[in-house]
CSV table of C-alpha atoms in Angstrom, one decimal:
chain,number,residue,atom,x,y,z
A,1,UNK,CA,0.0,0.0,0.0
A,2,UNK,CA,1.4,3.4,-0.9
A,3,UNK,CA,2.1,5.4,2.3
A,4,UNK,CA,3.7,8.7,0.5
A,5,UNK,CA,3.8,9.3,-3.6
A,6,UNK,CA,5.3,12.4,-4.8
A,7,UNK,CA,5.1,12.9,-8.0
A,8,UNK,CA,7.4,15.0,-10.6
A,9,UNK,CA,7.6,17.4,-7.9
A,10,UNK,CA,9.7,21.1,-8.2
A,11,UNK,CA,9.9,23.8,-5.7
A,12,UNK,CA,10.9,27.2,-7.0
A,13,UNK,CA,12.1,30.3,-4.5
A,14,UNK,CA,13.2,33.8,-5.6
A,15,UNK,CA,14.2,32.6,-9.3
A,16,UNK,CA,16.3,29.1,-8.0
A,17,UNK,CA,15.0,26.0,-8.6
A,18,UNK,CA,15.3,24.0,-5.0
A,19,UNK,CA,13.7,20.7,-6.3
A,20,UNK,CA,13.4,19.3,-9.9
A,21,UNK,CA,10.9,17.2,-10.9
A,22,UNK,CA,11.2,14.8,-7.8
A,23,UNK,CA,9.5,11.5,-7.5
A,24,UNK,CA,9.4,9.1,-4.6
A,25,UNK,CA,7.0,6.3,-3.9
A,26,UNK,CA,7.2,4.9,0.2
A,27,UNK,CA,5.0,2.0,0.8
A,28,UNK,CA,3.7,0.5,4.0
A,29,UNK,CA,6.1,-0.9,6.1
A,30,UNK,CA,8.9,0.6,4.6
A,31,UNK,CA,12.0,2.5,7.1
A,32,UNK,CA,12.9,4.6,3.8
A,33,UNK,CA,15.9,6.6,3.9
A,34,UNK,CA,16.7,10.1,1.5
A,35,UNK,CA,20.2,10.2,1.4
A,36,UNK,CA,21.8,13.5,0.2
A,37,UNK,CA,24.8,16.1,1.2
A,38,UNK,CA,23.3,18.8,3.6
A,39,UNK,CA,22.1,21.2,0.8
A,40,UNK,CA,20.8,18.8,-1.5
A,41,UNK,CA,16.7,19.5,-0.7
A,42,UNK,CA,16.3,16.9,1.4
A,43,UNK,CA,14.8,18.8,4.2
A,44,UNK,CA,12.8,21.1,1.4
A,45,UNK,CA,11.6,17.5,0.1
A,46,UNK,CA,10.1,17.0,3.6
A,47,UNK,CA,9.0,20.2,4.3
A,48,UNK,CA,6.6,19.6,0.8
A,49,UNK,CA,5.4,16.5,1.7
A,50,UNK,CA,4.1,18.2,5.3
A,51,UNK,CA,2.4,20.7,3.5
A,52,UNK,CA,4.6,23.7,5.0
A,53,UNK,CA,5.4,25.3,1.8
A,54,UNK,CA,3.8,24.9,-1.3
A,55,UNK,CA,5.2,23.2,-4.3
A,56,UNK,CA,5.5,25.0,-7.6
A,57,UNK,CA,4.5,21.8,-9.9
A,58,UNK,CA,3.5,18.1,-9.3
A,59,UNK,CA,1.6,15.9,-6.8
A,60,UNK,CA,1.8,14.6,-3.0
A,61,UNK,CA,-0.1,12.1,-1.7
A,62,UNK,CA,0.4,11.2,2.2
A,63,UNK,CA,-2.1,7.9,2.8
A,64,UNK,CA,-4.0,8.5,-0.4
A,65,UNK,CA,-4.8,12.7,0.3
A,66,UNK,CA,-3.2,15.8,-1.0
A,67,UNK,CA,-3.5,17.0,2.9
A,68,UNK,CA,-1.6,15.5,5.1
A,69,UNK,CA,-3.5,13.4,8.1
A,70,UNK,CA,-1.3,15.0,11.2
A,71,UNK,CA,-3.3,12.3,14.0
A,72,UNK,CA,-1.6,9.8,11.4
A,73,UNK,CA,2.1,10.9,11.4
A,74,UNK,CA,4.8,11.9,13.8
A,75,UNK,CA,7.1,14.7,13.0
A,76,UNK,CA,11.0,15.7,13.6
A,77,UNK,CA,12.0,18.7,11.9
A,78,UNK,CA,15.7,19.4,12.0
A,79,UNK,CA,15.1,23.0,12.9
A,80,UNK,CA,13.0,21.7,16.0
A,81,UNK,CA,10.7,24.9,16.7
A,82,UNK,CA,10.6,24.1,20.6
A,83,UNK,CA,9.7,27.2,23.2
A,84,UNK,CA,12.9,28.2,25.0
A,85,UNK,CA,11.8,28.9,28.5
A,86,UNK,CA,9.5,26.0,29.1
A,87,UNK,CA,10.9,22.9,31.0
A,88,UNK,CA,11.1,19.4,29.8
A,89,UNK,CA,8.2,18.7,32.1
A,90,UNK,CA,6.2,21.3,30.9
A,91,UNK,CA,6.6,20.2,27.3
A,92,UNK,CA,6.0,16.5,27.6
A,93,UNK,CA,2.7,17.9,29.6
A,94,UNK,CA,1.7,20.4,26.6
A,95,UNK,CA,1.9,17.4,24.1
A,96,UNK,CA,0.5,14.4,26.2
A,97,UNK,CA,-2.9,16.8,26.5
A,98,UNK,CA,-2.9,17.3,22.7
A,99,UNK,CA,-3.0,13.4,22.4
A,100,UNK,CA,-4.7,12.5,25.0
A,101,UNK,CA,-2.2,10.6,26.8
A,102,UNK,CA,-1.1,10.4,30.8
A,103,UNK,CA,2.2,12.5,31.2
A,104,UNK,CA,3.2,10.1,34.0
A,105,UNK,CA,2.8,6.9,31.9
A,106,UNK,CA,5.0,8.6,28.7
A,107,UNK,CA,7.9,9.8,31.2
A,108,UNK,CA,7.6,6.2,32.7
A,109,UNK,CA,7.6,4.4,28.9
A,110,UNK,CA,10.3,6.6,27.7
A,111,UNK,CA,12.8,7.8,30.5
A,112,UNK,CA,15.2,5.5,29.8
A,113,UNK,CA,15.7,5.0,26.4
A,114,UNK,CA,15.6,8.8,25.8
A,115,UNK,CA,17.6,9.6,28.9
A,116,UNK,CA,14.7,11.8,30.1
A,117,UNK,CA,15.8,11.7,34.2
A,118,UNK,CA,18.7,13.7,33.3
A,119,UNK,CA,17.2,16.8,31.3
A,120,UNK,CA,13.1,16.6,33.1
A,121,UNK,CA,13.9,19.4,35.1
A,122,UNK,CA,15.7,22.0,32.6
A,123,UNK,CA,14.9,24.6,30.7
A,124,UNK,CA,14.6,23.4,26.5
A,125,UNK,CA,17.6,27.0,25.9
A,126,UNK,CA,19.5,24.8,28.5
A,127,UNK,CA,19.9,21.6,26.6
A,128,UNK,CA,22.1,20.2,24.1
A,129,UNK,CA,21.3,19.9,20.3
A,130,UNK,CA,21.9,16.2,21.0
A,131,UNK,CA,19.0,16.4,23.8
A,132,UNK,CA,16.4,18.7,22.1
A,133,UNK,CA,16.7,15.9,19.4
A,134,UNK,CA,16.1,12.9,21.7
A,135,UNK,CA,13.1,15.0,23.1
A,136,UNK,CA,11.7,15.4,19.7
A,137,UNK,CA,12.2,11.9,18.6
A,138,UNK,CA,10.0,11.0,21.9
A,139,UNK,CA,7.5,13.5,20.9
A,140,UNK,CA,6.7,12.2,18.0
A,141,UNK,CA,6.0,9.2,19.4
A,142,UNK,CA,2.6,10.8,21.5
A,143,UNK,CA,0.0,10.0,19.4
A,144,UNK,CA,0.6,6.5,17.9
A,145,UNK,CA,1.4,7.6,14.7
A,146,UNK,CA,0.6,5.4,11.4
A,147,UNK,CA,3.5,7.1,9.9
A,148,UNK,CA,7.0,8.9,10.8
A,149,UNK,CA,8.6,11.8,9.3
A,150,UNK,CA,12.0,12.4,10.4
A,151,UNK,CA,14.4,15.1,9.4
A,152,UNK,CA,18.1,14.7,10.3
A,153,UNK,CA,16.7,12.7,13.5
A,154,UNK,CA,20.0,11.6,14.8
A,155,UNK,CA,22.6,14.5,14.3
A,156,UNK,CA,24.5,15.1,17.5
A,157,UNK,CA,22.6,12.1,19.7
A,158,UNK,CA,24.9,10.2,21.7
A,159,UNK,CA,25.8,6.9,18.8
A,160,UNK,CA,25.6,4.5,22.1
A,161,UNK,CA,21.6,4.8,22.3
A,162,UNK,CA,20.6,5.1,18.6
A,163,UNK,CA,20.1,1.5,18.0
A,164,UNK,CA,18.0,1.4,21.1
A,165,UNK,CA,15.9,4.6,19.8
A,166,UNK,CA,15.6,3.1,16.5
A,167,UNK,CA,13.8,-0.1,17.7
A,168,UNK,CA,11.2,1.8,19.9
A,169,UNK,CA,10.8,3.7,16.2
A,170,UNK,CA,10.2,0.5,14.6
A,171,UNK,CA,8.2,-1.3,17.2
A,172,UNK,CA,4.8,-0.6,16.0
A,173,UNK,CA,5.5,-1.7,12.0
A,174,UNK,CA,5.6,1.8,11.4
A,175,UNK,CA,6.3,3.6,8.1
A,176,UNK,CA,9.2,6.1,8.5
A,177,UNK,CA,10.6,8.5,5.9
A,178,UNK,CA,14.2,10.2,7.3
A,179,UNK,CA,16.8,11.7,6.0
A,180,UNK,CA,20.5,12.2,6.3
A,181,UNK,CA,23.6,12.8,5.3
A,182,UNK,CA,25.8,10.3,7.4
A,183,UNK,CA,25.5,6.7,5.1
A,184,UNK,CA,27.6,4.7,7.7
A,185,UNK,CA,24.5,2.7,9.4
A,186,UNK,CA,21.7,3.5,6.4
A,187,UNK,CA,21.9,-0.8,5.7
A,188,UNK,CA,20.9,-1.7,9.4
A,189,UNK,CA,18.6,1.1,9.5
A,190,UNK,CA,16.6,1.0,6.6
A,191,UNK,CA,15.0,-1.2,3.9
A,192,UNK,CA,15.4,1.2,0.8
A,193,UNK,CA,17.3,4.4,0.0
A,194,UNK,CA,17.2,7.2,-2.5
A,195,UNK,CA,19.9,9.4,-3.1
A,196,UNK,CA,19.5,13.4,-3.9
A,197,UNK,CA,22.1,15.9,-4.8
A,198,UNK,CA,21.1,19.3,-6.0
A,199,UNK,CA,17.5,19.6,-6.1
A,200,UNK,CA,17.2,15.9,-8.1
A,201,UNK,CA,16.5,12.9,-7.7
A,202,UNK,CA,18.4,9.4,-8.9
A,203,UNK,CA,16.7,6.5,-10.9
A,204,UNK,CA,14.6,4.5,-8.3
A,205,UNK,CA,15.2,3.5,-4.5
A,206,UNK,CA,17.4,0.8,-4.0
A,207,UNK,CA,17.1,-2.2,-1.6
A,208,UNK,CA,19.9,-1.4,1.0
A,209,UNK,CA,20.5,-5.6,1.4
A,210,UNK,CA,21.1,-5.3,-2.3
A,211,UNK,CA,22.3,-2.4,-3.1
A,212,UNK,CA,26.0,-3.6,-4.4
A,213,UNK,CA,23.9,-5.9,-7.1
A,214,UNK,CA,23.2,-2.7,-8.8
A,215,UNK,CA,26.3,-1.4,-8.8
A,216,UNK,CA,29.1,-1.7,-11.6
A,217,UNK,CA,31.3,-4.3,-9.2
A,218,UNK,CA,31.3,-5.9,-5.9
A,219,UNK,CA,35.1,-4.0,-5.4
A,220,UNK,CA,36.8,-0.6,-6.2
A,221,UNK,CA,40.3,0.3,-7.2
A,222,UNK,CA,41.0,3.9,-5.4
A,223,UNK,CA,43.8,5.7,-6.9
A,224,UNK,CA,45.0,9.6,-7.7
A,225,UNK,CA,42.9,11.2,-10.9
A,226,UNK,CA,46.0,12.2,-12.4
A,227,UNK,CA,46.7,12.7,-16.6
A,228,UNK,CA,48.2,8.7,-16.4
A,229,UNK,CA,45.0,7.4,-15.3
A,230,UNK,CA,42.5,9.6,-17.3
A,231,UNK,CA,43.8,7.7,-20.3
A,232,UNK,CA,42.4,4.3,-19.8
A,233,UNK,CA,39.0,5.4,-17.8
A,234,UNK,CA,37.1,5.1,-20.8
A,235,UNK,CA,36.8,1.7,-20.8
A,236,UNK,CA,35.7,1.2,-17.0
A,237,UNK,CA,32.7,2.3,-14.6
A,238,UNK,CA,34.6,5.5,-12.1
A,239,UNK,CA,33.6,8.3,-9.9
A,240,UNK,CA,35.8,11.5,-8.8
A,241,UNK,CA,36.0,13.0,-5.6
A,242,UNK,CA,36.5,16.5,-4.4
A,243,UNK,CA,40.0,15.1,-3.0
A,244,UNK,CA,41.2,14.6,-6.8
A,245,UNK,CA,41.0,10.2,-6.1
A,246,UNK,CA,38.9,8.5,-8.9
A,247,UNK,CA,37.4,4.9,-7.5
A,248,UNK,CA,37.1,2.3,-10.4
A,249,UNK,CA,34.7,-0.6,-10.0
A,250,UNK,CA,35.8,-4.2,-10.6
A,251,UNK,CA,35.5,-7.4,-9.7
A,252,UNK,CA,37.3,-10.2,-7.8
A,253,UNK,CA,37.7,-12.3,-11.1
A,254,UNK,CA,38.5,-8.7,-13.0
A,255,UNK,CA,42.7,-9.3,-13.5
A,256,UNK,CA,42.8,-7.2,-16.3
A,257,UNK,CA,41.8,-4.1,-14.7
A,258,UNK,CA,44.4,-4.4,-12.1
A,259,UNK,CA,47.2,-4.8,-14.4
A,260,UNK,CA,46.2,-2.2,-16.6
A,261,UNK,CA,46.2,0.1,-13.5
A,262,UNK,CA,49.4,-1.1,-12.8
A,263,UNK,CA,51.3,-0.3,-15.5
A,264,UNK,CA,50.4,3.5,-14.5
A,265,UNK,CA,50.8,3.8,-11.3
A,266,UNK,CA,51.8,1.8,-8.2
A,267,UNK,CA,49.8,4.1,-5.9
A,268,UNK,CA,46.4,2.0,-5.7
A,269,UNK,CA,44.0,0.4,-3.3
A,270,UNK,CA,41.7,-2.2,-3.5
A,271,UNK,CA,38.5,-1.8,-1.5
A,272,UNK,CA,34.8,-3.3,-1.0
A,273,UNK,CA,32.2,-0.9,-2.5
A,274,UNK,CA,29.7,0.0,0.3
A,275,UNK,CA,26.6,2.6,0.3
A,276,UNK,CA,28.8,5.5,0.0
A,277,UNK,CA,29.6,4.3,-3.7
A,278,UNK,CA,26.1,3.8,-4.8
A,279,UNK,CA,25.7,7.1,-3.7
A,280,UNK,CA,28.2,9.1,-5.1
A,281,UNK,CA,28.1,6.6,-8.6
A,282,UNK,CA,24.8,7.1,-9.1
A,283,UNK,CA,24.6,11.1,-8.7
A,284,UNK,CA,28.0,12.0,-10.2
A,285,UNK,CA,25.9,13.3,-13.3
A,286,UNK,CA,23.6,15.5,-11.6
């Protein structure tokens, strides 16, 4: 069942073009992550599909309606528009009456996990970006959503307690759409993955358990982008990086490649392709 479509989707503002005919389908079930530099739109993407600003062309459908359903989703926005002089306390209060929900039984479900017994007494101006976040995340949680929307969700959260965050996030069979920029944990995290860079969008999501099936080879030959190598790149699958390296796919069986390099230059390595290649392969044109 579809959960979110957006269809050819573009977002103009003051003459630049933010999004470019962007499509993305996320079905039921799915933990679906956008995967894109910080710049790239992702966080316009979501703002979109929320209904915050309005989209210059194209169609979004959040559980089968052009408005989204907000007793349906939970939402983290990277900007986290919490009031400054309000306590923890006072917070968790203000939202457990908009659901409908005890105050007590949340702090008791979700003090430990989210570290609540440290920060339940401070001010929100007095917290880290690390524990506004962790407060959001629990938020969003309040009202049983169907569906979560989650932008940048983990930036600056303590990596020992992400794991256990993400499977109090999954433990309803939720649908989550989240984005990042940090690919290290994307294939125990999520399901599928999209990549966008610059406004656009790359081919069609990929299965992060498969992912390296739909890339060029299962290994990469990393080496300088010099004039030496240039020469024989035309007869191979390569990206560039900004740190003038060029990464050449192959295979285990691939001999010919390596001694082709060889004859060039001695300065190589060899090195398993992982999510970070998919990305950067598949959006080098764009």
């Amino acid at each position: 069942m579809k959960t979110i479509e957006v269809n050819k989707v573009s977002y103009t503002y003051k003459g630049k073009t933010i999004l470019s005919d962007v499509s993305l389908l996320v079905e039921e079930g799915d933990t679906f992550a956008l995967l894109g530099e910080n710049g790239s739109g992702k966080s316009t993407l979501i703002d979109v599909i929320l209904g915050d600003i309005t989209l210059s062309s194209g169609t979004i459908q959040v559980f089968g309606k052009t408005k989204p359903n907000f007793k349906k989703i939970g939402v983290v926005y990277d900007h986290l528009p919490f009031f400054p002089l309000l306590k923890v306390k006072e917070i968790i209060n203000y939202f457990a009456a908009i659901y409908g929900v005890s105050a007590s039984e949340v702090y008791e479900k979700y003090k430990v996990v989210f570290r609540l017994e440290t920060i339940y007494e401070s001010h929100i101006q007095q917290l880290s970006q690390g524990e506004k976040k962790r407060l959001a995340i629990m938020l969003s949680l309040l009202g049983n959503p169907k569906l979560l929307i989650l932008d940048e969700p983990f930036s600056h959260i303590d990596p020992t307690i992400i794991n256990s965050i993400w499977s109090v996030l999954k433990s309803e069979n939720r649908t989550i759409l989240y984005t990042t920029h940090d690919w290290g944990a994307i294939t125990q995290q999520a399901n599928k993955v999209a990549f966008i860079r610059d406004g656009k969008m790359t081919g069609i999501p990929l299965d992060t358990s498969t992912f390296k099936e739909q890339l060029p080879g299962s290994k990469k030959i990393v080496t300088r982008y010099d004039d030496n190598v240039k020469n024989i790149l035309t007869d191979y699958n390569y990206y560039t990086t900004s740190d003038e390296n060029v990464h050449i796919f192959c295979d285990d069986k691939d001999k010919s490649i390596l001694s082709t390099i060889a004859k060039h230059t001695h300065n190589f390595s060899i090195q398993d392709t992982d999510i970070q290649d998919a990305y950067l392969y598949n959006t080098k044109n764009i």
